[in-house]
CSV table of C-alpha atoms in Angstrom, one decimal:
chain,number,residue,atom,x,y,z
A,23,MET,CA,227.9,140.5,87.9
A,24,ALA,CA,226.5,138.1,85.3
A,25,ALA,CA,223.9,136.9,87.7
A,26,LEU,CA,222.9,140.5,88.6
A,27,ILE,CA,222.6,141.4,84.9
A,28,ILE,CA,220.3,138.3,84.3
A,29,LEU,CA,218.3,139.2,87.4
A,30,MET,CA,217.8,142.8,86.3
A,31,PHE,CA,217.0,141.7,82.7
A,32,CYS,CA,214.2,139.4,84.1
A,33,THR,CA,213.0,142.2,86.4
A,34,ALA,CA,212.8,144.7,83.6
A,35,TYR,CA,210.9,142.3,81.4
A,36,LEU,CA,208.4,141.6,84.2
A,37,CYS,CA,208.0,145.4,84.9
A,38,GLY,CA,207.4,145.9,81.2
A,39,SER,CA,204.8,143.1,81.2
A,40,LEU,CA,202.5,145.1,83.5
A,41,SER,CA,200.2,146.5,80.8
A,42,SER,CA,199.3,150.0,82.1
A,43,ALA,CA,196.7,150.5,79.4
A,44,VAL,CA,194.7,147.4,80.2
A,45,ILE,CA,194.9,147.9,84.0
A,46,VAL,CA,193.9,151.6,83.8
A,47,CYS,CA,191.0,150.8,81.4
A,48,ARG,CA,189.7,148.1,83.8
A,49,LEU,CA,189.9,150.6,86.7
A,50,TYR,CA,187.9,153.2,84.7
A,51,GLY,CA,185.5,150.7,83.2
A,52,LEU,CA,186.7,151.4,79.7
A,53,PRO,CA,186.9,148.9,76.9
A,54,ASP,CA,189.9,146.6,76.6
A,55,PRO,CA,192.4,148.8,74.5
A,56,ARG,CA,193.6,145.6,72.8
A,57,LEU,CA,190.2,145.0,71.4
A,58,SER,CA,188.9,148.6,70.9
A,59,GLY,CA,190.0,151.7,69.0
A,60,SER,CA,193.3,151.0,67.3
A,61,GLY,CA,193.9,147.8,69.2
A,62,ASN,CA,197.1,149.2,70.6
A,63,PRO,CA,197.4,149.2,74.4
A,64,GLY,CA,199.1,152.6,74.7
A,65,ALA,CA,198.4,156.1,75.9
A,66,THR,CA,197.2,157.4,72.6
A,67,ASN,CA,194.5,154.7,72.2
A,68,VAL,CA,193.4,155.1,75.8
A,69,TYR,CA,193.1,158.9,75.2
A,70,ARG,CA,190.7,158.1,72.4
A,71,LEU,CA,188.8,155.6,74.5
A,72,GLY,CA,188.6,157.5,77.8
A,73,GLY,CA,190.1,160.9,77.7
A,74,ARG,CA,193.0,162.7,79.3
A,75,ILE,CA,193.2,161.4,82.8
A,76,PRO,CA,193.3,157.7,82.0
A,77,ALA,CA,195.8,158.4,79.1
A,78,ILE,CA,198.1,160.4,81.5
A,79,LEU,CA,198.0,157.6,84.0
A,80,VAL,CA,199.0,155.1,81.3
A,81,LEU,CA,201.7,157.4,79.9
A,82,VAL,CA,203.3,157.9,83.4
A,83,SER,CA,203.1,154.2,84.2
A,84,ASP,CA,204.6,153.2,80.9
A,85,ILE,CA,207.5,155.6,81.4
A,86,LEU,CA,208.2,154.3,84.9
A,87,LYS,CA,208.3,150.8,83.6
A,88,GLY,CA,211.4,151.7,81.7
A,89,THR,CA,212.9,154.2,84.1
A,90,ILE,CA,212.8,152.1,87.3
A,91,PRO,CA,214.7,149.0,86.2
A,92,VAL,CA,217.3,150.9,84.1
A,93,TYR,CA,218.0,153.4,86.9
A,94,LEU,CA,218.3,150.7,89.5
A,95,SER,CA,220.7,148.8,87.2
A,96,TYR,CA,222.7,152.0,86.7
A,97,PHE,CA,222.8,152.5,90.5
A,98,LEU,CA,224.1,148.9,90.9
A,99,GLY,CA,227.0,149.7,88.6
A,100,ILE,CA,226.0,147.7,85.5
A,101,GLU,CA,227.9,148.8,82.4
A,102,PRO,CA,226.2,150.8,79.6
A,103,LEU,CA,226.0,148.0,77.0
A,104,PHE,CA,224.1,145.8,79.5
A,105,LEU,CA,221.9,148.8,80.5
A,106,GLY,CA,220.8,148.8,76.9
A,107,LEU,CA,219.9,145.1,77.0
A,108,ILE,CA,218.0,145.7,80.3
A,109,ALA,CA,216.1,148.7,78.6
A,110,ILE,CA,215.3,146.4,75.7
A,111,ALA,CA,214.0,143.8,78.1
A,112,ALA,CA,211.6,146.4,79.6
A,113,CYS,CA,210.4,147.3,76.1
A,114,LEU,CA,210.0,143.6,75.2
A,115,GLY,CA,207.9,143.1,78.3
A,116,HIS,CA,205.6,146.0,77.1
A,117,ILE,CA,205.5,144.6,73.6
A,118,PHE,CA,205.0,140.9,74.7
A,119,PRO,CA,203.5,141.1,78.2
A,120,VAL,CA,203.6,137.7,79.9
A,121,PHE,CA,200.7,138.7,82.2
A,122,PHE,CA,198.4,139.8,79.3
A,123,GLY,CA,198.6,137.1,76.7
A,124,PHE,CA,201.7,138.6,75.0
A,125,GLN,CA,199.5,141.3,73.4
A,126,GLY,CA,201.3,144.5,74.0
A,127,GLY,CA,201.9,148.0,72.6
A,128,LYS,CA,204.6,149.9,70.7
A,129,ALA,CA,206.8,150.6,73.8
A,130,VAL,CA,207.5,154.2,72.9
A,131,ALA,CA,206.8,155.6,76.4
A,132,THR,CA,208.7,152.7,78.0
A,133,ALA,CA,211.7,153.3,75.8
A,134,PHE,CA,211.5,157.0,76.7
A,135,GLY,CA,211.5,156.1,80.3
A,136,ALA,CA,214.5,153.8,79.8
A,137,MET,CA,216.4,156.8,78.4
A,138,LEU,CA,215.5,159.2,81.2
A,139,PRO,CA,218.4,158.2,83.5
A,140,ILE,CA,220.8,159.6,80.9
A,141,GLY,CA,219.6,163.1,81.7
A,142,LEU,CA,216.7,165.6,81.5
A,143,ASP,CA,218.4,167.3,78.6
A,144,LEU,CA,218.0,164.2,76.5
A,145,ALA,CA,214.4,163.9,77.6
A,146,GLY,CA,213.7,167.5,76.7
A,147,LEU,CA,215.1,167.1,73.2
A,148,LEU,CA,213.1,163.9,72.6
A,149,ILE,CA,209.9,165.6,73.8
A,150,ALA,CA,210.6,168.6,71.6
A,151,ALA,CA,211.2,166.4,68.6
A,152,TRP,CA,208.0,164.5,69.1
A,153,PHE,CA,206.0,167.7,69.8
A,154,VAL,CA,207.2,169.7,66.8
A,155,THR,CA,206.6,166.7,64.5
A,156,VAL,CA,203.1,166.2,65.8
A,157,LEU,CA,202.3,169.9,65.7
A,158,ILE,CA,203.4,170.1,62.1
A,159,PHE,CA,202.0,166.8,60.7
A,160,GLY,CA,199.5,165.6,63.4
A,161,TYR,CA,200.8,162.0,63.5
A,162,SER,CA,201.7,160.6,66.9
A,163,SER,CA,203.5,157.6,65.3
A,164,LEU,CA,205.6,159.9,63.0
A,165,GLY,CA,206.5,162.0,66.1
A,166,ALA,CA,207.7,158.8,67.9
A,167,LEU,CA,209.7,157.7,64.8
A,168,VAL,CA,211.4,161.1,64.4
A,169,ALA,CA,212.2,161.2,68.1
A,170,VAL,CA,213.7,157.7,68.4
A,171,SER,CA,215.6,158.2,65.1
A,172,LEU,CA,217.2,161.3,66.6
A,173,ALA,CA,217.8,159.8,70.0
A,174,PRO,CA,221.2,158.2,69.2
A,175,LEU,CA,222.4,161.6,67.8
A,176,PHE,CA,221.2,163.5,70.8
A,177,THR,CA,222.8,160.9,73.1
A,178,PHE,CA,226.1,161.2,71.3
A,179,LEU,CA,226.1,164.9,71.8
A,180,ILE,CA,225.2,164.7,75.5
A,181,LYS,CA,226.7,161.4,76.8
A,182,PRO,CA,228.5,159.5,74.1
A,183,LEU,CA,229.0,156.5,76.3
A,184,TYR,CA,225.3,155.6,76.0
A,185,THR,CA,225.0,156.0,72.3
A,186,VAL,CA,225.1,152.3,71.5
A,187,PRO,CA,222.4,151.3,74.1
A,188,VAL,CA,220.1,154.1,72.9
A,189,ALA,CA,220.7,153.1,69.2
A,190,MET,CA,219.6,149.5,70.2
A,191,LEU,CA,216.4,150.9,71.7
A,192,SER,CA,215.8,153.0,68.7
A,193,VAL,CA,216.1,150.1,66.2
A,194,LEU,CA,213.6,148.1,68.3
A,195,ILE,CA,211.0,150.9,68.4
A,196,ILE,CA,211.4,151.6,64.6
A,197,ILE,CA,210.9,147.9,63.8
A,198,ARG,CA,207.8,147.8,66.1
A,199,HIS,CA,206.4,150.6,64.0
A,200,HIS,CA,206.6,148.9,60.7
A,201,GLU,CA,202.9,148.9,60.2
A,202,ASN,CA,202.7,152.6,61.0
A,203,ILE,CA,205.5,153.3,58.5
A,204,ARG,CA,203.6,151.5,55.8
A,205,ARG,CA,200.4,153.4,56.6
A,206,LEU,CA,202.3,156.8,56.7
A,207,TRP,CA,203.8,156.0,53.3
A,208,HIS,CA,200.3,155.2,51.9
A,209,ARG,CA,198.7,158.2,53.7
A,210,GLU,CA,196.4,155.9,55.6
A,211,GLU,CA,197.6,156.8,59.2
A,212,SER,CA,195.1,158.5,61.5
A,213,LYS,CA,196.0,161.7,63.3
A,214,ILE,CA,196.3,162.0,67.0
A,215,TRP,CA,193.1,164.0,67.4
A,216,ASP,CA,191.0,161.7,65.2
A,217,LYS,CA,188.9,160.1,67.9
A,218,GLY,CA,186.6,158.6,65.4
A,219,ARG,CA,189.2,156.7,63.5
A,220,THR,CA,190.9,153.4,64.7
A,221,ARG,CA,194.4,153.1,63.3
A,222,GLU,CA,197.4,154.0,65.4
């Protein structure tokens, strides 16, 4: 089992290392998202650079990078705590992609994808938390922070067995957003529809 866990950990990291934003931008002839806009290779920045279709492709691809290795590991009978480590590996691949000079994104969509195997009810609650926050305040980063902060609570209410793995993911995503937290505190963060501004 130990060898299988290590194999899936490495597989998840390599899946995460496929930078969807960079690949999609190259296919659509858009600027490198690591060097343009906010500099973050994620769906929000790609939306600002190229519009809805490229952004949707990036979003779906980033979600699948988390879902596929975690669901496969679940299918192989790996225990919840190790599923959490495998999910973190996928996110670390997104944050530090070996194929793209270790310059990655915030891993919100990948973390969301890693939580999908827990159930659609959890996914719906996370989307609702993000959407309501963005609708009220206009900040994508704040929506992500609220959603991941509530994720362990939602998981405890739905499938308590996976609370610790989800909490591990939440802590990683919150740490990754430390710059966004600072900008939100100082009211310097740009809103999701501000195409002319560069921070994300």
